[in-house]
């Protein structure tokens, strides 16, 4: 069995999570009658100190619902140029919301309050109406980089002063929380809406949660139905989510330690030119000779490690629940032998 470091989405439910799923109480969630879904939504809202929450099948759907609810056709959404909402959601902002993107060049996926401030269009009929800012924490293409709360506070201030909504794509927010010793409530206070993924480091087979004010979530529930995301006895999945929120957050520090170990092994290799600073569970490394990511990924695969070539000369490793300490030790040994 290869050591699968392509993504933290490849995890399979553990026996304990499966047990929680199999014993879940369920009902028809489109009727609002699934007790496990209702419990998960209440639990997430409470955790983040937000009014309400909505369970969605994927992080992409959570983000797209949020953008749809925050914008009108012809609006402009401000985000970083490598943001998942912009680059990896199939053109969803244009497709679903009829809005366009102002993509900013950030620092490892993170933008600043000054950049946001300069990107806001004036109230002029020639210009698109700037209505929404979305941040990504941790940043996927930024190599798992995290925002400081101070910078988010500054961005929030710009948004408040200019009547812009602030959405967080928190697909890997729990990684940031444990790495920076921040609390969910601190984020709940700063953002209008937050999406978090349960299907990544949290170890669930599917699922994401969108949180925000009660009136917003009511609207979001309607949009989820329109997008085809209204599910029936989804409580089996919610039970996995509840299990994950109760058991799988603190353990993310182990994934972060594993990512550090991989980076230390890679640092010594001649074929590696540069490694993005490892802050959480993602290791992105750039190769010495431009354009050979596929070749190196192929060699890694032959030796038993699966990585993801994310550009012509960059490979990404992601650590997760299904990568044990023994597997990391083995991966380090394989890298050392290359
Ligand atoms: C994975 C991811 C998403 C969406 O995930 P789904 O695969 O649709 O659940 C959104 N944002 C970021 C930053 C991600 O890494």
Coordinates of C-alpha atoms and ligand atoms in Angstrom, one line a residue:
X1 CA 0.0 0.0 0.0
X2 CA 1.5 3.4 -1.0
X3 CA 1.7 6.2 1.6
X4 CA -1.0 8.5 0.3
X5 CA 0.0 12.1 0.8
X6 CA -2.0 13.5 -2.2
X7 CA -4.6 15.1 0.0
X8 CA -6.3 15.0 3.4
X9 CA -9.5 14.1 1.6
X10 CA -8.4 10.5 1.1
X11 CA -9.2 9.4 4.7
X12 CA -11.7 6.6 5.4
X13 CA -13.9 6.5 8.5
X14 CA -12.4 4.7 11.5
X15 CA -14.3 1.9 13.2
X16 CA -15.4 4.3 16.0
X17 CA -16.7 6.8 13.4
X18 CA -18.5 4.1 11.5
X19 CA -20.1 2.9 14.8
X20 CA -21.4 6.4 15.4
X21 CA -22.8 6.5 11.9
X22 CA -24.5 3.2 12.1
X23 CA -26.2 4.0 15.4
X24 CA -27.3 7.5 14.3
X25 CA -30.9 8.6 14.7
X26 CA -32.1 9.9 11.3
X27 CA -35.1 11.6 9.7
X28 CA -35.9 13.7 6.6
X29 CA -33.6 16.7 6.8
X30 CA -35.4 18.6 4.0
X31 CA -38.4 18.5 6.4
X32 CA -36.0 19.6 9.1
X33 CA -36.6 16.3 10.9
X34 CA -33.2 14.7 11.0
X35 CA -32.1 14.8 14.7
X36 CA -28.5 14.1 14.0
X37 CA -28.3 16.9 11.4
X38 CA -30.0 19.3 13.7
X39 CA -27.6 18.3 16.5
X40 CA -24.6 18.8 14.3
X41 CA -25.8 22.2 13.1
X42 CA -26.5 23.4 16.6
X43 CA -23.2 22.1 17.9
X44 CA -21.2 23.9 15.1
X45 CA -23.1 27.2 15.7
X46 CA -22.5 27.0 19.4
X47 CA -18.8 26.1 18.9
X48 CA -18.2 29.2 16.7
X49 CA -20.6 31.4 18.7
X50 CA -22.7 32.0 15.5
X51 CA -26.5 32.1 15.3
X52 CA -27.1 29.2 12.9
X53 CA -25.5 26.6 10.7
X54 CA -26.3 24.6 7.6
X55 CA -24.9 21.1 6.8
X56 CA -23.8 20.9 3.1
X57 CA -22.5 18.0 1.1
X58 CA -19.2 19.7 0.2
X59 CA -17.0 22.7 1.0
X60 CA -17.5 23.9 -2.6
X61 CA -21.3 24.0 -2.1
X62 CA -20.9 25.8 1.3
X63 CA -18.7 28.5 -0.3
X64 CA -20.9 28.8 -3.4
X65 CA -24.1 29.1 -1.3
X66 CA -22.4 31.8 0.8
X67 CA -21.2 33.8 -2.3
X68 CA -24.7 33.5 -3.9
X69 CA -26.4 34.8 -0.7
X70 CA -23.9 37.7 -0.3
X71 CA -23.9 39.0 -3.9
X72 CA -26.1 40.2 -6.7
X73 CA -25.3 39.5 -10.4
X74 CA -22.7 42.0 -11.6
X75 CA -21.1 42.3 -8.2
X76 CA -17.4 41.9 -7.6
X77 CA -15.9 39.5 -5.1
X78 CA -12.4 40.2 -3.6
X79 CA -10.1 37.3 -2.9
X80 CA -6.5 36.1 -3.3
X81 CA -5.6 34.9 -6.8
X82 CA -5.0 31.3 -5.8
X83 CA -8.2 31.1 -3.7
X84 CA -10.1 27.9 -3.9
X85 CA -13.4 29.8 -4.4
X86 CA -11.9 31.3 -7.6
X87 CA -9.5 28.7 -9.0
X88 CA -10.9 25.3 -7.9
X89 CA -14.7 25.6 -7.9
X90 CA -15.3 25.3 -11.6
X91 CA -16.0 29.0 -12.3
X92 CA -18.7 28.8 -9.7
X93 CA -18.7 32.5 -8.8
X94 CA -19.6 33.3 -12.4
X95 CA -21.8 30.3 -13.0
X96 CA -23.9 30.4 -9.8
X97 CA -23.8 34.1 -8.8
X98 CA -23.1 36.0 -12.0
X99 CA -20.4 37.9 -10.1
X100 CA -16.8 38.6 -11.1
X101 CA -13.6 38.3 -9.1
X102 CA -11.0 40.8 -8.2
X103 CA -8.0 38.5 -7.6
X104 CA -5.2 40.0 -5.5
X105 CA -1.6 38.8 -5.4
X106 CA -1.1 37.8 -1.8
X107 CA 1.6 36.4 0.4
X108 CA 1.2 32.6 0.4
X109 CA -2.5 33.0 -0.2
X110 CA -3.1 35.7 2.3
X111 CA -4.1 39.3 1.5
X112 CA -3.9 42.4 3.7
X113 CA -6.3 45.0 4.8
X114 CA -4.5 47.6 2.6
X115 CA -4.9 45.5 -0.5
X116 CA -8.6 45.0 0.2
X117 CA -9.0 48.7 0.8
X118 CA -7.4 49.5 -2.6
X119 CA -9.5 46.9 -4.4
X120 CA -12.9 48.4 -3.5
X121 CA -14.5 50.0 -6.5
X122 CA -15.9 53.5 -6.2
X123 CA -19.6 54.0 -6.4
X124 CA -19.6 54.7 -10.2
X125 CA -21.9 53.3 -12.9
X126 CA -18.9 52.1 -14.9
X127 CA -17.7 49.8 -12.1
X128 CA -18.9 46.6 -10.6
X129 CA -20.3 46.9 -7.1
X130 CA -17.8 45.4 -4.6
X131 CA -19.9 43.5 -2.2
X132 CA -17.9 40.6 -0.7
X133 CA -14.4 39.7 0.5
X134 CA -13.5 36.1 1.0
X135 CA -10.4 34.8 2.9
X136 CA -9.0 31.3 3.0
X137 CA -7.6 30.0 6.2
X138 CA -5.5 27.9 6.0
X139 CA -4.5 28.7 2.5
X140 CA -4.3 25.6 0.3
X141 CA -2.0 27.0 -2.4
X142 CA -0.2 29.0 0.2
X143 CA 1.0 25.7 1.7
X144 CA -1.3 25.6 4.7
X145 CA -0.4 29.2 5.7
X146 CA -2.4 30.9 8.5
X147 CA -3.7 34.4 9.0
X148 CA -3.0 36.3 12.2
X149 CA -6.1 37.5 14.1
X150 CA -4.7 41.0 13.9
X151 CA -4.7 41.0 10.1
X152 CA -8.2 39.6 10.0
X153 CA -9.4 42.3 12.4
X154 CA -7.9 45.0 10.1
X155 CA -9.6 43.4 7.1
X156 CA -12.9 43.2 9.0
X157 CA -12.6 46.9 9.8
X158 CA -12.2 47.8 6.1
X159 CA -15.2 45.6 5.3
X160 CA -17.4 47.2 8.0
X161 CA -16.4 50.8 6.9
X162 CA -17.3 49.9 3.3
X163 CA -20.4 47.8 3.9
X164 CA -18.7 44.7 2.5
X165 CA -19.5 41.2 3.8
X166 CA -16.6 39.0 4.9
X167 CA -16.7 35.2 4.3
X168 CA -14.2 32.7 5.4
X169 CA -13.4 29.6 3.4
X170 CA -12.3 27.6 6.4
X171 CA -12.0 24.2 4.7
X172 CA -8.9 23.7 6.9
X173 CA -9.8 26.2 9.7
X174 CA -9.4 23.6 12.4
X175 CA -5.7 23.1 11.3
X176 CA -5.2 26.9 11.8
X177 CA -6.9 26.9 15.2
X178 CA -4.7 24.2 16.7
X179 CA -1.5 25.5 15.0
X180 CA -2.1 29.1 16.3
X181 CA -3.9 28.2 19.5
X182 CA -6.9 30.3 18.4
X183 CA -10.5 29.5 19.3
X184 CA -13.5 29.0 17.0
X185 CA -15.4 31.9 18.8
X186 CA -12.6 34.3 17.8
X187 CA -13.4 33.6 14.1
X188 CA -17.1 33.5 14.7
X189 CA -16.9 37.1 15.9
X190 CA -14.9 38.4 12.9
X191 CA -16.7 36.9 9.9
X192 CA -20.2 37.3 8.6
X193 CA -20.1 33.7 7.4
X194 CA -17.7 30.7 7.8
X195 CA -17.5 27.4 5.9
X196 CA -15.6 24.5 7.4
X197 CA -14.9 21.1 5.9
X198 CA -15.5 17.8 7.7
X199 CA -14.3 15.8 4.8
X200 CA -10.6 16.7 5.1
X201 CA -8.4 16.5 8.2
X202 CA -11.5 15.9 10.3
X203 CA -11.8 12.4 8.7
X204 CA -15.5 12.3 7.6
X205 CA -16.5 10.7 4.3
X206 CA -18.4 13.9 3.2
X207 CA -19.7 17.1 4.6
X208 CA -19.1 20.8 5.3
X209 CA -20.8 23.3 7.5
X210 CA -21.8 26.8 6.7
X211 CA -22.4 29.2 9.6
X212 CA -23.8 32.7 9.9
X213 CA -26.7 34.8 11.1
X214 CA -30.1 33.1 11.4
X215 CA -31.6 35.1 8.5
X216 CA -28.6 34.4 6.3
X217 CA -28.8 30.6 7.0
X218 CA -32.6 30.6 6.3
X219 CA -31.8 32.1 2.8
X220 CA -28.8 29.7 2.5
X221 CA -31.1 26.7 3.2
X222 CA -33.3 27.7 0.2
X223 CA -30.2 28.1 -2.1
X224 CA -28.9 24.7 -0.9
X225 CA -32.2 23.2 -2.1
X226 CA -31.9 25.0 -5.5
X227 CA -28.3 23.7 -5.9
X228 CA -29.6 20.2 -5.3
X229 CA -28.0 19.9 -1.9
X230 CA -31.1 19.2 0.2
X231 CA -30.5 15.7 1.5
X232 CA -32.9 13.3 3.3
X233 CA -31.6 10.9 5.9
X234 CA -28.2 12.6 6.0
X235 CA -28.0 12.1 9.7
X236 CA -25.7 9.1 9.1
X237 CA -23.2 11.6 7.7
X238 CA -23.9 14.2 10.4
X239 CA -23.1 11.5 13.1
X240 CA -19.6 11.3 11.5
X241 CA -19.4 15.0 11.8
X242 CA -20.3 15.1 15.4
X243 CA -17.8 12.3 16.1
X244 CA -15.1 14.4 14.3
X245 CA -15.8 17.6 16.2
X246 CA -15.6 15.7 19.4
X247 CA -12.6 13.6 18.7
X248 CA -10.5 14.7 15.7
X249 CA -9.6 18.4 16.3
X250 CA -6.7 18.2 18.8
X251 CA -5.1 15.3 17.0
X252 CA -4.4 17.6 14.0
X253 CA -1.2 18.6 15.8
X254 CA 0.1 15.2 15.0
X255 CA -0.5 15.8 11.2
X256 CA 1.4 19.1 11.6
X257 CA 4.3 17.3 13.3
X258 CA 4.4 14.8 10.5
X259 CA 4.4 17.6 7.9
X260 CA 7.5 19.1 9.6
X261 CA 9.3 15.7 9.5
X262 CA 8.6 15.4 5.8
X263 CA 9.9 19.0 5.2
X264 CA 13.1 18.3 7.2
X265 CA 13.8 15.2 5.0
X266 CA 13.1 17.2 1.8
X267 CA 15.3 20.1 2.9
X268 CA 18.4 17.9 2.6
X269 CA 17.7 16.8 -1.0
X270 CA 19.5 18.3 -4.0
X271 CA 16.4 18.0 -6.2
X272 CA 14.5 20.4 -3.9
X273 CA 15.0 24.1 -4.5
X274 CA 12.6 25.6 -2.0
X275 CA 10.0 24.5 0.5
X276 CA 7.1 26.8 1.5
X277 CA 7.2 27.4 5.3
X278 CA 5.3 24.5 6.9
X279 CA 2.7 25.9 9.3
X280 CA 0.1 23.1 9.3
X281 CA -0.4 19.8 7.4
X282 CA 0.7 20.9 3.9
X283 CA 4.1 20.7 2.5
X284 CA 4.7 22.4 -0.9
X285 CA 8.1 22.0 -2.4
X286 CA 9.6 23.5 -5.5
X287 CA 12.0 21.4 -7.6
X288 CA 15.5 22.4 -8.7
X289 CA 15.0 21.9 -12.4
X290 CA 12.0 23.6 -13.7
X291 CA 9.2 21.5 -15.2
X292 CA 9.9 18.1 -13.6
X293 CA 7.2 17.8 -11.0
X294 CA 5.5 15.0 -12.9
X295 CA 8.8 13.0 -13.1
X296 CA 9.6 13.4 -9.4
X297 CA 6.0 12.5 -8.5
X298 CA 6.3 9.4 -10.7
X299 CA 9.5 8.4 -9.0
X300 CA 8.0 9.0 -5.6
X301 CA 5.1 6.8 -6.6
X302 CA 7.4 4.0 -7.7
X303 CA 9.1 4.1 -4.3
X304 CA 5.7 4.1 -2.5
X305 CA 4.7 7.7 -1.8
X306 CA 1.8 9.4 -3.5
X307 CA 2.1 13.2 -3.9
X308 CA 0.3 15.7 -6.0
X309 CA 2.1 17.7 -8.7
X310 CA 0.3 21.1 -8.4
X311 CA 2.3 22.9 -11.0
X312 CA 5.1 22.2 -13.5
X313 CA 7.7 22.4 -10.7
X314 CA 5.8 22.1 -7.5
X315 CA 4.7 19.0 -5.5
X316 CA 2.4 19.0 -2.6
X317 CA 2.2 16.5 0.3
X318 CA -0.7 16.6 2.8
X319 CA -0.6 14.7 6.1
X320 CA -3.8 13.4 7.6
X321 CA -5.6 10.9 9.9
X322 CA -4.8 7.9 7.8
X323 CA -1.0 8.5 7.8
X324 CA 0.5 6.9 10.9
X325 CA 3.8 7.8 12.6
X326 CA 5.2 4.5 11.1
X327 CA 4.2 5.6 7.6
X328 CA 5.9 9.0 8.1
X329 CA 9.0 7.3 9.3
X330 CA 8.9 5.1 6.2
X331 CA 8.3 8.1 3.9
X332 CA 11.2 10.0 5.5
X333 CA 13.4 7.0 4.8
X334 CA 12.3 6.8 1.2
X335 CA 13.0 10.5 0.6
X336 CA 16.4 10.1 2.2
X337 CA 17.2 7.2 -0.2
X338 CA 16.3 9.3 -3.3
Ligands
LIG1 C1 -11.1 21.3 -0.4 C2 -11.3 22.8 -0.3 C3 -12.6 23.3 -0.5 C4 -13.8 22.5 -0.9 O1 -13.8 21.3 -0.6 P1 -14.8 20.1 -1.2 O2 -13.9 19.2 -1.8 O3 -15.8 20.7 -2.1 O4 -15.5 19.6 0.0 C5 -12.7 24.7 -0.3 N1 -11.7 25.4 0.0 C6 -10.5 25.0 0.2 C7 -9.4 25.9 0.6 C8 -10.2 23.6 0.1 O5 -9.0 23.2 0.2

